[in-house]
Tab-separated table of C-alpha atoms in Angstrom:
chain	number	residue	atom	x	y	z
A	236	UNK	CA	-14.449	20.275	6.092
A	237	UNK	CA	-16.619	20.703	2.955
A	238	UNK	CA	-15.943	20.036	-0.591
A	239	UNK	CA	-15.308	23.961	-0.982
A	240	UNK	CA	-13.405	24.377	1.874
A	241	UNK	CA	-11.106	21.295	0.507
A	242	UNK	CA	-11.121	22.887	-2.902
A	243	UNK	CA	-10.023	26.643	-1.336
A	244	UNK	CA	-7.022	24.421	0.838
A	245	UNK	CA	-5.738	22.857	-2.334
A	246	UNK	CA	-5.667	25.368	-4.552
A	247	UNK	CA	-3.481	27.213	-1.805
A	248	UNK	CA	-1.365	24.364	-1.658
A	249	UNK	CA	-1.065	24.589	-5.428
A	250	UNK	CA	-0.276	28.326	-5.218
A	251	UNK	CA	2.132	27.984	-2.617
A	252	UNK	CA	3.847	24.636	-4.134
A	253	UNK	CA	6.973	24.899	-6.208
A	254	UNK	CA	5.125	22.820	-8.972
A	255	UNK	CA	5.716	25.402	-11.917
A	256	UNK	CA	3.155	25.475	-15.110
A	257	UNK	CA	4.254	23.052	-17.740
A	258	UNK	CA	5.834	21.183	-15.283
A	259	UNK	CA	4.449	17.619	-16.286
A	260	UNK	CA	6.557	18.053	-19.430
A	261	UNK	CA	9.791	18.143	-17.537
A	262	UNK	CA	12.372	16.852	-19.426
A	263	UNK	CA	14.500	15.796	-16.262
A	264	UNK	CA	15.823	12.109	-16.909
A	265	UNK	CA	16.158	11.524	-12.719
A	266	UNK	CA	13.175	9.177	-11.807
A	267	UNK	CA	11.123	9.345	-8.483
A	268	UNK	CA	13.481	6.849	-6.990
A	269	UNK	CA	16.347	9.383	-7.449
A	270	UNK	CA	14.562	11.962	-5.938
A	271	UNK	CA	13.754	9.547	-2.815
A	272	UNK	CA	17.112	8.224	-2.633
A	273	UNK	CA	18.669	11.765	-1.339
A	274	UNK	CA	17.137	11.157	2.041
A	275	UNK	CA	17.781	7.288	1.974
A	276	UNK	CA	14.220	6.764	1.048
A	277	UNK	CA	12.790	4.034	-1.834
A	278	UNK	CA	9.810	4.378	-4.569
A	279	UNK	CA	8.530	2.122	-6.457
A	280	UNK	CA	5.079	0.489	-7.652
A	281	UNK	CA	3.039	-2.490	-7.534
A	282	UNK	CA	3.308	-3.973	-11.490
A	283	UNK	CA	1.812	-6.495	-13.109
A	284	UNK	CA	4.212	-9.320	-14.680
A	285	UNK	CA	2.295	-9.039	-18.091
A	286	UNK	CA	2.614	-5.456	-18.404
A	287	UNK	CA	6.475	-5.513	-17.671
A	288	UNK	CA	6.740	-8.146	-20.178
A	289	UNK	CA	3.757	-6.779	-23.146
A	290	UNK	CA	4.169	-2.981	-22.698
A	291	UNK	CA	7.339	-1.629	-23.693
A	292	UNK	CA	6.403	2.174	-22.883
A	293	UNK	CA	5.531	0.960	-19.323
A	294	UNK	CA	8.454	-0.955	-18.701
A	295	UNK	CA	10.477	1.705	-19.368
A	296	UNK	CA	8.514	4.100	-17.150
A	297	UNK	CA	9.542	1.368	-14.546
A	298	UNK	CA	12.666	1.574	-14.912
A	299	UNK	CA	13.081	5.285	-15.159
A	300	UNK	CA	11.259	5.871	-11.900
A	301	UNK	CA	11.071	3.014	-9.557
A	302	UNK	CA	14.025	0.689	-7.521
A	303	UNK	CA	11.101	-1.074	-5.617
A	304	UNK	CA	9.015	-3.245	-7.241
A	305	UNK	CA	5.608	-4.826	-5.301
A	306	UNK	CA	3.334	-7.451	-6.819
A	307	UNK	CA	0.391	-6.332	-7.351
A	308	UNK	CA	-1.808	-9.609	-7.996
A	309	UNK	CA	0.780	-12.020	-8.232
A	310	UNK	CA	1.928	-12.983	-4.527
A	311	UNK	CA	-1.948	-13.265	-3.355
A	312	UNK	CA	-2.736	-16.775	-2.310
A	313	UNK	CA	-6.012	-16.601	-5.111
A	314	UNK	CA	-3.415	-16.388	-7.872
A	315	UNK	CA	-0.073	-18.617	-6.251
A	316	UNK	CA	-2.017	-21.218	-4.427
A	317	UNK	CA	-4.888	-22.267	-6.812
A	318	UNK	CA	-5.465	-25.676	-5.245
A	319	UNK	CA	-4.457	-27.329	-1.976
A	320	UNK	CA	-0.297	-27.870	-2.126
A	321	UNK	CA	0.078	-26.577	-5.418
A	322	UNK	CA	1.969	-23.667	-5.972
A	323	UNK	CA	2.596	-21.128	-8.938
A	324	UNK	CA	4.966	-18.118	-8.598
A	325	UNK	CA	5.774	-17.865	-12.347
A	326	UNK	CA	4.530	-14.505	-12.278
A	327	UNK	CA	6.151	-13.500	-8.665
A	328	UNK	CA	9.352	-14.958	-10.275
A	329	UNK	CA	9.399	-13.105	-13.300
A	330	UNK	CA	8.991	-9.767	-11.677
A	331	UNK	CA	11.863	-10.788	-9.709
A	332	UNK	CA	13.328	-11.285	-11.748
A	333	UNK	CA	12.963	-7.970	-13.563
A	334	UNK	CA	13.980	-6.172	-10.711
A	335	UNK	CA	17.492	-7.907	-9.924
A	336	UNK	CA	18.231	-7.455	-13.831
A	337	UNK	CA	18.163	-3.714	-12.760
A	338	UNK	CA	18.968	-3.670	-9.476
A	339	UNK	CA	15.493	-2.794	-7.902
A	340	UNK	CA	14.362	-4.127	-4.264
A	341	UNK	CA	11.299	-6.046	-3.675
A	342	UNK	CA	7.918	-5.912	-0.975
A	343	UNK	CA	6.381	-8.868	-0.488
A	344	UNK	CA	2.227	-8.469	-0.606
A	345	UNK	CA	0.698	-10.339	1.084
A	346	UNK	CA	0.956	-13.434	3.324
A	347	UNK	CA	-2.224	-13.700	5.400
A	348	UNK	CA	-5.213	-11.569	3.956
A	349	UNK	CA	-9.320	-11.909	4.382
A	350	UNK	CA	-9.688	-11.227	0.663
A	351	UNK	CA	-8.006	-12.960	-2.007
A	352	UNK	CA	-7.986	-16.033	-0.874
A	353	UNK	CA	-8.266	-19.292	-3.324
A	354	UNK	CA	-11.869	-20.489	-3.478
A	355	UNK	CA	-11.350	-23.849	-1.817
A	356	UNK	CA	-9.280	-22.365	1.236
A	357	UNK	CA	-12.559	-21.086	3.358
A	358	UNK	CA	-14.533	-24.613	3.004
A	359	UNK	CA	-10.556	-26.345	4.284
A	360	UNK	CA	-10.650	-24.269	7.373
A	361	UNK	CA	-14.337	-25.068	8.073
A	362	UNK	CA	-13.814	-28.653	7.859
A	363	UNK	CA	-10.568	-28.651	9.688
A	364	UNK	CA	-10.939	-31.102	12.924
A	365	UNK	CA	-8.677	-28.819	15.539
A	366	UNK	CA	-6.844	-25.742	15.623
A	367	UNK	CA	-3.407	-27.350	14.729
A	368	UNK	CA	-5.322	-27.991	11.156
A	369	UNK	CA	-6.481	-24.790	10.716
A	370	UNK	CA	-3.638	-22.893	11.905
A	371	UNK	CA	-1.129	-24.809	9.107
A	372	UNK	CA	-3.521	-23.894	6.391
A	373	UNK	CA	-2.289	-19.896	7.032
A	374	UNK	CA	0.961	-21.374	8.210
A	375	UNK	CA	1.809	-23.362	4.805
A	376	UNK	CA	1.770	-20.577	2.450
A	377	UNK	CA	4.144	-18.490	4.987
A	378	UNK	CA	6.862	-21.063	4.943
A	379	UNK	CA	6.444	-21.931	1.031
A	380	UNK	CA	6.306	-18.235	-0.325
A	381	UNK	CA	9.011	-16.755	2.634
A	382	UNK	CA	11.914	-18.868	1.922
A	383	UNK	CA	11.585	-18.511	-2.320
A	384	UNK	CA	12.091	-15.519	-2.134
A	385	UNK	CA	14.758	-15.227	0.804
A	386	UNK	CA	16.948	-12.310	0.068
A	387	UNK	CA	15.073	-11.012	-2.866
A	388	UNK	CA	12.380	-9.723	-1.140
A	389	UNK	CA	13.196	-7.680	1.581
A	390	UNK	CA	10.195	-6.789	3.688
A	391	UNK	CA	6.976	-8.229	3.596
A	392	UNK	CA	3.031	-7.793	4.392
A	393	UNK	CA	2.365	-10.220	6.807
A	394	UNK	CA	-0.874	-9.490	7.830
A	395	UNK	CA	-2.863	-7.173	5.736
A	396	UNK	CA	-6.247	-4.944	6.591
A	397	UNK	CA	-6.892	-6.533	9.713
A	398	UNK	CA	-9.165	-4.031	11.544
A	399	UNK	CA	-12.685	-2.924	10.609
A	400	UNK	CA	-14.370	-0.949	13.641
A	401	UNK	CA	-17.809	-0.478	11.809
A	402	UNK	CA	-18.332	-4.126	11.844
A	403	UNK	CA	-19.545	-3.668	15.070
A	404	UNK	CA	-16.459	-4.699	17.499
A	405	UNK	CA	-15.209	-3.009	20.439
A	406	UNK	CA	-11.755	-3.961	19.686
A	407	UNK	CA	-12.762	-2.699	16.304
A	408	UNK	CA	-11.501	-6.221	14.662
A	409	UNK	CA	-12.523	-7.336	10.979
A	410	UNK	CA	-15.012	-9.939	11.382
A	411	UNK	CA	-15.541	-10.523	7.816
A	412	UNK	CA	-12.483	-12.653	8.097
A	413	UNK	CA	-11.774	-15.851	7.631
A	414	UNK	CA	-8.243	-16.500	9.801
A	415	UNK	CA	-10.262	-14.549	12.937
A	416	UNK	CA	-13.347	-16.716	12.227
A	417	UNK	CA	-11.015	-19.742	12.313
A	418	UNK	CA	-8.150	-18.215	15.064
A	419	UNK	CA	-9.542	-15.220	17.196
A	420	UNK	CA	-7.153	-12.129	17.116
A	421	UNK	CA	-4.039	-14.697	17.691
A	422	UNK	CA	-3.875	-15.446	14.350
A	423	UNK	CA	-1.642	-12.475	13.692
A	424	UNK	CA	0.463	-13.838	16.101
A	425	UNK	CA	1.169	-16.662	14.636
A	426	UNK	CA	1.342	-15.700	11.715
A	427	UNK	CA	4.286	-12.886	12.688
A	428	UNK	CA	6.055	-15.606	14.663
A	429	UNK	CA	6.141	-18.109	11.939
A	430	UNK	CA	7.034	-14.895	9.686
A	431	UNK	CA	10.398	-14.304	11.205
A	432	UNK	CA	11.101	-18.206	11.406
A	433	UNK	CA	10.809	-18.253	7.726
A	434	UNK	CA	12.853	-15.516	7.166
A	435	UNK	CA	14.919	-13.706	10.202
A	436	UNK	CA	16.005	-10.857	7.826
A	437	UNK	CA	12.838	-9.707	6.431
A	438	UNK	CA	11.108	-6.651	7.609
A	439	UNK	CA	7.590	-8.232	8.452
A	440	UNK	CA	5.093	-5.338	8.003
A	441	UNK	CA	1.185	-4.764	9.384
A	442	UNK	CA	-0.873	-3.020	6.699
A	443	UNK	CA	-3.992	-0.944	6.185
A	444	UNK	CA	-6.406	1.463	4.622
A	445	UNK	CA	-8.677	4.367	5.652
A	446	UNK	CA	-5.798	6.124	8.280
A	447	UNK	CA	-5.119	8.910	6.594
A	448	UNK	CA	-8.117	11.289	6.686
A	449	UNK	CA	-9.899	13.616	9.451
A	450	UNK	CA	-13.233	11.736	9.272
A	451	UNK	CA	-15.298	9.837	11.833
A	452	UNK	CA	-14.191	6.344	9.597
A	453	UNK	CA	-10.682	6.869	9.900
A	454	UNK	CA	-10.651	8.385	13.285
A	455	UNK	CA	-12.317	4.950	14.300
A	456	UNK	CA	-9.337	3.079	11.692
A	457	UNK	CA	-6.777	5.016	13.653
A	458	UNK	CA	-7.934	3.635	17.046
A	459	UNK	CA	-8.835	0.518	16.451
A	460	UNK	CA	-5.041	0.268	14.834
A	461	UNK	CA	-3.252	1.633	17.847
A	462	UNK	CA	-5.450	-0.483	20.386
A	463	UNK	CA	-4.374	-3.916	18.406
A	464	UNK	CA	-0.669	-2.641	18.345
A	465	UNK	CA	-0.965	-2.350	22.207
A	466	UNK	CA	-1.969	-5.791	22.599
A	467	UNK	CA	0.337	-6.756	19.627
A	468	UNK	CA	3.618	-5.153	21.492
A	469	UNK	CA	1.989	-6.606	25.100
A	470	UNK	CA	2.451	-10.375	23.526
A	471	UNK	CA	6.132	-9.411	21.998
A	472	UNK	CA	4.452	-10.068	18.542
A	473	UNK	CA	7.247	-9.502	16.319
A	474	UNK	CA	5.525	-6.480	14.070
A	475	UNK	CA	8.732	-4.306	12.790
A	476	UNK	CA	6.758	-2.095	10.425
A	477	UNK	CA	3.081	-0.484	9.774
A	478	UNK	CA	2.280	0.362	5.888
A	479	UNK	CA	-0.229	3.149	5.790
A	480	UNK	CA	-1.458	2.291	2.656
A	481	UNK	CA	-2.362	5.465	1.265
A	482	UNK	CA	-5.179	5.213	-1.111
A	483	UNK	CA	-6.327	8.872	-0.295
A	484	UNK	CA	-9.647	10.254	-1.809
A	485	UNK	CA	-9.858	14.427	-1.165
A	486	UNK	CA	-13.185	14.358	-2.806
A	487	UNK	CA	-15.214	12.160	-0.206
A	488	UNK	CA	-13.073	13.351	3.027
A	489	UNK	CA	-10.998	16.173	3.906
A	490	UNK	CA	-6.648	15.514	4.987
A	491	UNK	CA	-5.536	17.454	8.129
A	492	UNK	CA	-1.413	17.751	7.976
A	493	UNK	CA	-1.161	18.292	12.142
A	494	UNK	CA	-3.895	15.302	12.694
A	495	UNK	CA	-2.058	12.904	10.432
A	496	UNK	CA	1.542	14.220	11.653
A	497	UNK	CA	0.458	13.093	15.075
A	498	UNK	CA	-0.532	9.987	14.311
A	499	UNK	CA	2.369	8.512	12.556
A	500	UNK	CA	4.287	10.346	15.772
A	501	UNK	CA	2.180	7.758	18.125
A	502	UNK	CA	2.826	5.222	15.563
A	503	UNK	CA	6.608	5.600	16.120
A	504	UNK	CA	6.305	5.243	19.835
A	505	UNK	CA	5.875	1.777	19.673
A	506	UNK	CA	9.670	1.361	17.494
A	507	UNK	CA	8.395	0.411	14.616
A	508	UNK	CA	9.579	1.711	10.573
A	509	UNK	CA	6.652	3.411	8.315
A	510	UNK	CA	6.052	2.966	4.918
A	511	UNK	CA	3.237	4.503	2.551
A	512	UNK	CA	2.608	1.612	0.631
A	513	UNK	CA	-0.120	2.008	-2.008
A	514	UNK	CA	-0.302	5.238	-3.090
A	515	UNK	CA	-2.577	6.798	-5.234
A	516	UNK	CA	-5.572	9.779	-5.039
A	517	UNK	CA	-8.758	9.015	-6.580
A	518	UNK	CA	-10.182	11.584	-8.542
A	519	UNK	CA	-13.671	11.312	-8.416
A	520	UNK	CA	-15.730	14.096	-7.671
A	521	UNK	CA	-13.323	16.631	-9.011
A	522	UNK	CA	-13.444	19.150	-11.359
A	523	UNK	CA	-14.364	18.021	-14.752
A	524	UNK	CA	-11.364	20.183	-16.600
A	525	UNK	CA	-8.652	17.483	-16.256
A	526	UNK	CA	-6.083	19.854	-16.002
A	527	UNK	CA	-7.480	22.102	-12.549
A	528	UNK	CA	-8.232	18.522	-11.363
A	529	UNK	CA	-4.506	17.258	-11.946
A	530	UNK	CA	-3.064	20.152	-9.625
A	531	UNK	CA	-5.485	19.329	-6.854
A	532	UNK	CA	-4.383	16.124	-6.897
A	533	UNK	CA	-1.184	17.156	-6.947
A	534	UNK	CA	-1.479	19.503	-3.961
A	535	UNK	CA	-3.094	16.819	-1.765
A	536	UNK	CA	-0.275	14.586	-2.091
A	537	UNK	CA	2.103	16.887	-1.751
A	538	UNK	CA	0.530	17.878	1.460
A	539	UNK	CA	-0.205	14.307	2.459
A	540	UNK	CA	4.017	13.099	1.341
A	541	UNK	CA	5.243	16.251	2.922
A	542	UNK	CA	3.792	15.362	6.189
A	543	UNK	CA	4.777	11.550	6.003
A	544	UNK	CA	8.567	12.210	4.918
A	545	UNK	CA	8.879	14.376	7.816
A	546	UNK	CA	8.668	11.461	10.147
A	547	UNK	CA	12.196	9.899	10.432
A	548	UNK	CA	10.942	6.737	10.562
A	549	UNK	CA	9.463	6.888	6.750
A	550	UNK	CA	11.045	4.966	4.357
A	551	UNK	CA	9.567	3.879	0.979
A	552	UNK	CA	6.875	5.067	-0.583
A	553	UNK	CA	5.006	2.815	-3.350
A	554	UNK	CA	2.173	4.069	-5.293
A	555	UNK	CA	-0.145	1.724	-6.423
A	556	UNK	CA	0.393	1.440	-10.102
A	557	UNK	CA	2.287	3.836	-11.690
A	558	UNK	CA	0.671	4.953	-14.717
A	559	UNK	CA	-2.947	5.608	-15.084
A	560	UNK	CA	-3.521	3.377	-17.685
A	561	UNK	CA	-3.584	0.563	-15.475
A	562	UNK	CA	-5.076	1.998	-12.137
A	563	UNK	CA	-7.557	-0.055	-10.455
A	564	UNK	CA	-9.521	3.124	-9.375
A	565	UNK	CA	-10.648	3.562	-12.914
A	566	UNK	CA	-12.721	0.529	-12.841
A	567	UNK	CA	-13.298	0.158	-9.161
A	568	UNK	CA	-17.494	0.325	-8.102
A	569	UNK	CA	-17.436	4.178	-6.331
A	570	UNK	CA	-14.231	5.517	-7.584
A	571	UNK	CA	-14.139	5.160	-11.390
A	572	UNK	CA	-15.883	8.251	-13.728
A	573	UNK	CA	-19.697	7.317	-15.263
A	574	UNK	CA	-18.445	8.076	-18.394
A	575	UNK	CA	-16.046	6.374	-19.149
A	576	UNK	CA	-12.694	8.206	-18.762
A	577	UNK	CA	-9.474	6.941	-17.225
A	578	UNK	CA	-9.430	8.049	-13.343
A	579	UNK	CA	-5.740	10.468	-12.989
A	580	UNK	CA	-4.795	9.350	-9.984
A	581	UNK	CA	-1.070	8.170	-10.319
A	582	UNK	CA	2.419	9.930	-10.855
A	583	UNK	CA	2.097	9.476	-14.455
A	584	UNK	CA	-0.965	9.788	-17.266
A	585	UNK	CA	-2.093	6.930	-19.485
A	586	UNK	CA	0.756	7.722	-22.160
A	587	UNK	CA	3.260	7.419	-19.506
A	588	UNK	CA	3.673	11.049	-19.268
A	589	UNK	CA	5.052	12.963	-15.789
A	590	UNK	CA	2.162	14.890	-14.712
A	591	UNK	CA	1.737	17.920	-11.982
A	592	UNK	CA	1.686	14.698	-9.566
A	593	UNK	CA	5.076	13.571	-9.868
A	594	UNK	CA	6.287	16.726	-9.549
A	595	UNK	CA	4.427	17.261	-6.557
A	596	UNK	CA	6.151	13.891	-5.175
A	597	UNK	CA	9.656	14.973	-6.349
A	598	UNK	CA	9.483	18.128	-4.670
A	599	UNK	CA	8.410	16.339	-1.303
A	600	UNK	CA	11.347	14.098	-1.624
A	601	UNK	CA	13.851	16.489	-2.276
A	602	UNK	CA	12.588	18.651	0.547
A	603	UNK	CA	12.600	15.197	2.783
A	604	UNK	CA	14.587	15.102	5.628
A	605	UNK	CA	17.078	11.612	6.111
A	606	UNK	CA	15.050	8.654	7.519
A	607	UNK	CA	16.560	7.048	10.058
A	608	UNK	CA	16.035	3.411	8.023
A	609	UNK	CA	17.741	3.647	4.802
A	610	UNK	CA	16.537	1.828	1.916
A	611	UNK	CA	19.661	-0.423	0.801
């Protein structure tokens, strides 16, 4: 599909959507979470400890809209683990504490990653004499972090972006990783069993990017996804949940509802929950009148959310961010504008304003059918 063939789809989505005009200035005091609730569903954002605690306009957006909350830095190993056996969850504790004060649920992201890792982690497992040694290294964080937060944090990403088919593989595994480097595939094993040791009651989750499009990349994604949860369920690895992360981008690659609808339908065949859990549609590439570009947006993610909510097994949904003021796309190399301005790629604009977006998403939760995992 080309760029005006994607640009002729969405503004028939738009057209066809029951976003009115004007409707970012609704005055409605229900938040997205209210919305998701009527089909048992969650939504929430990843947030920033600082920002909850400095920005009083964004706090309050949090609180208005979300009842799940997701770190967004400050459960990565880089930022809680900064040197070997020493620990530091202030940050992971505060927003915890934010979210019991009003009653929000919590994701845990993420355990075992091949980016954000603490700098003297890689040079550890390289020096480590057997495969006991490096296997604890994963293993210690897992049963430090896990049992903290014990029934505050509900469900967590275990193991996160673990495939990468144009690397070269024909199991399409990342090999830009450290724990395969140091493990082979088996470290997701391990690091699922030792998951439910350290907490039976958590909902341990297997995340990643780049499934949602009809392109040659994600087609490959998709695959090489499916093929490892084959060998996963073969082993009896104990994966309850895939996150399809969500970070959609309408101006590089085009969204097919029926292609997309099937896969999370294959997904489902193998009994595990969904969850779309980082959210957000760069903008790049769009029109330059902020406005036209804000109900394109809109329309892709009501098309994309319409699709995923009609899947009984889709629970939350988490955007990542919730207010572009803060998104990471507006500074990210390849996503963020040349000149300057903020990207408009989340529910709500830089002033903490609900635009054509979060209507869009409102509308696709109210039109959601029940899930068959309800969000406590």
């Amino acid at each position: 599909m080309r760029r005006r063939d994607f640009l002729a789809g969405a503004a028939a989505l738009a057209a066809c959507s029951p976003i009115p005009k004007g409707a970012a200035q609704s005055p409605s005091p229900e938040g997205l979470a209210a919305h998701a609730r009527r089909s048992g569903r969650g939504f929430g954002a990843a947030v920033r400890s600082k920002l909850l605690r400095d920005d009083p306009a964004f706090r309050a957006a949090v609180v208005r809209e979300c009842d799940v909350l997701v770190e967004e830095f400050e459960l990565k190993r880089s930022t809680t683990q900064p040197a070997p056996g020493k620990y530091n969850f202030e940050g992971a504790e505060a927003i915890a504490a934010f979210a019991q004060e009003h009653g929000m649920g919590m994701r845990g992201h993420t355990l075992v990653w091949y980016a954000a890792n603490p700098k003297w982690l890689e040079p550890a497992l390289e020096a480590a004499p057997d495969a006991g040694a490096r296997q604890k290294l994963m293993t210690d964080y897992i049963d430090t972090a896990m049992p903290r937060f014990a029934g505050r944090i509900a469900e967590w990403d275990v193991v996160n972006e673990a495939v990468e088919p144009d690397q070269g593989r024909a199991d399409g595994m990342r090999m830009d990783n450290l724990w395969w480097r140091a493990m082979g595939e088996h470290y997701i094993d391990i690091a699922f069993h030792r998951a439910r040791e350290a907490d039976p009651k958590a909902v341990l989750y297997l995340t990643d990017y780049g499934l949602e499009h009809d392109s040659p990349r994600c087609e490959r994604r998709r695959t090489a996804l499916l093929k490892l949860l084959d060998r996963l369920k073969g082993r009896d690895v104990p994966v309850d949940a895939i996150g399809i992360q969500g970070h959609l981008k309408p101006y590089k690659e085009p969204f097919n509802d029926r292609l997309f609808a099937d896969f999370l339908d294959r997904l489902t065949g193998y009994g595990v929950r969904l969850s779309v859990t980082e959210f957000d549609i760069a903008d790049l590439g769009g029109p330059p009148n902020p406005e036209k570009r804000d109900r394109e947006v809109a329309a892709v993610g009501r098309a994309f959310l319409d699709v995923a909510l009609a899947n009984p097994a889709m629970g939350s949904v988490l955007c990542w961010g919730l207010s572009d003021r803060y998104s990471w796309l507006s500074t990210y190399p390849g996503y963020k504008w040349p000149d300057g301005q903020l990207s408009r790629v989340l529910p709500l604009d830089s002033n903490m304003g609900r635009k054509p977006l979060w209507e869009a998403m409102a509308a696709s939760f109210d039109a959601a059918p029940a899930t068959r995992y309800r969000v406590a």
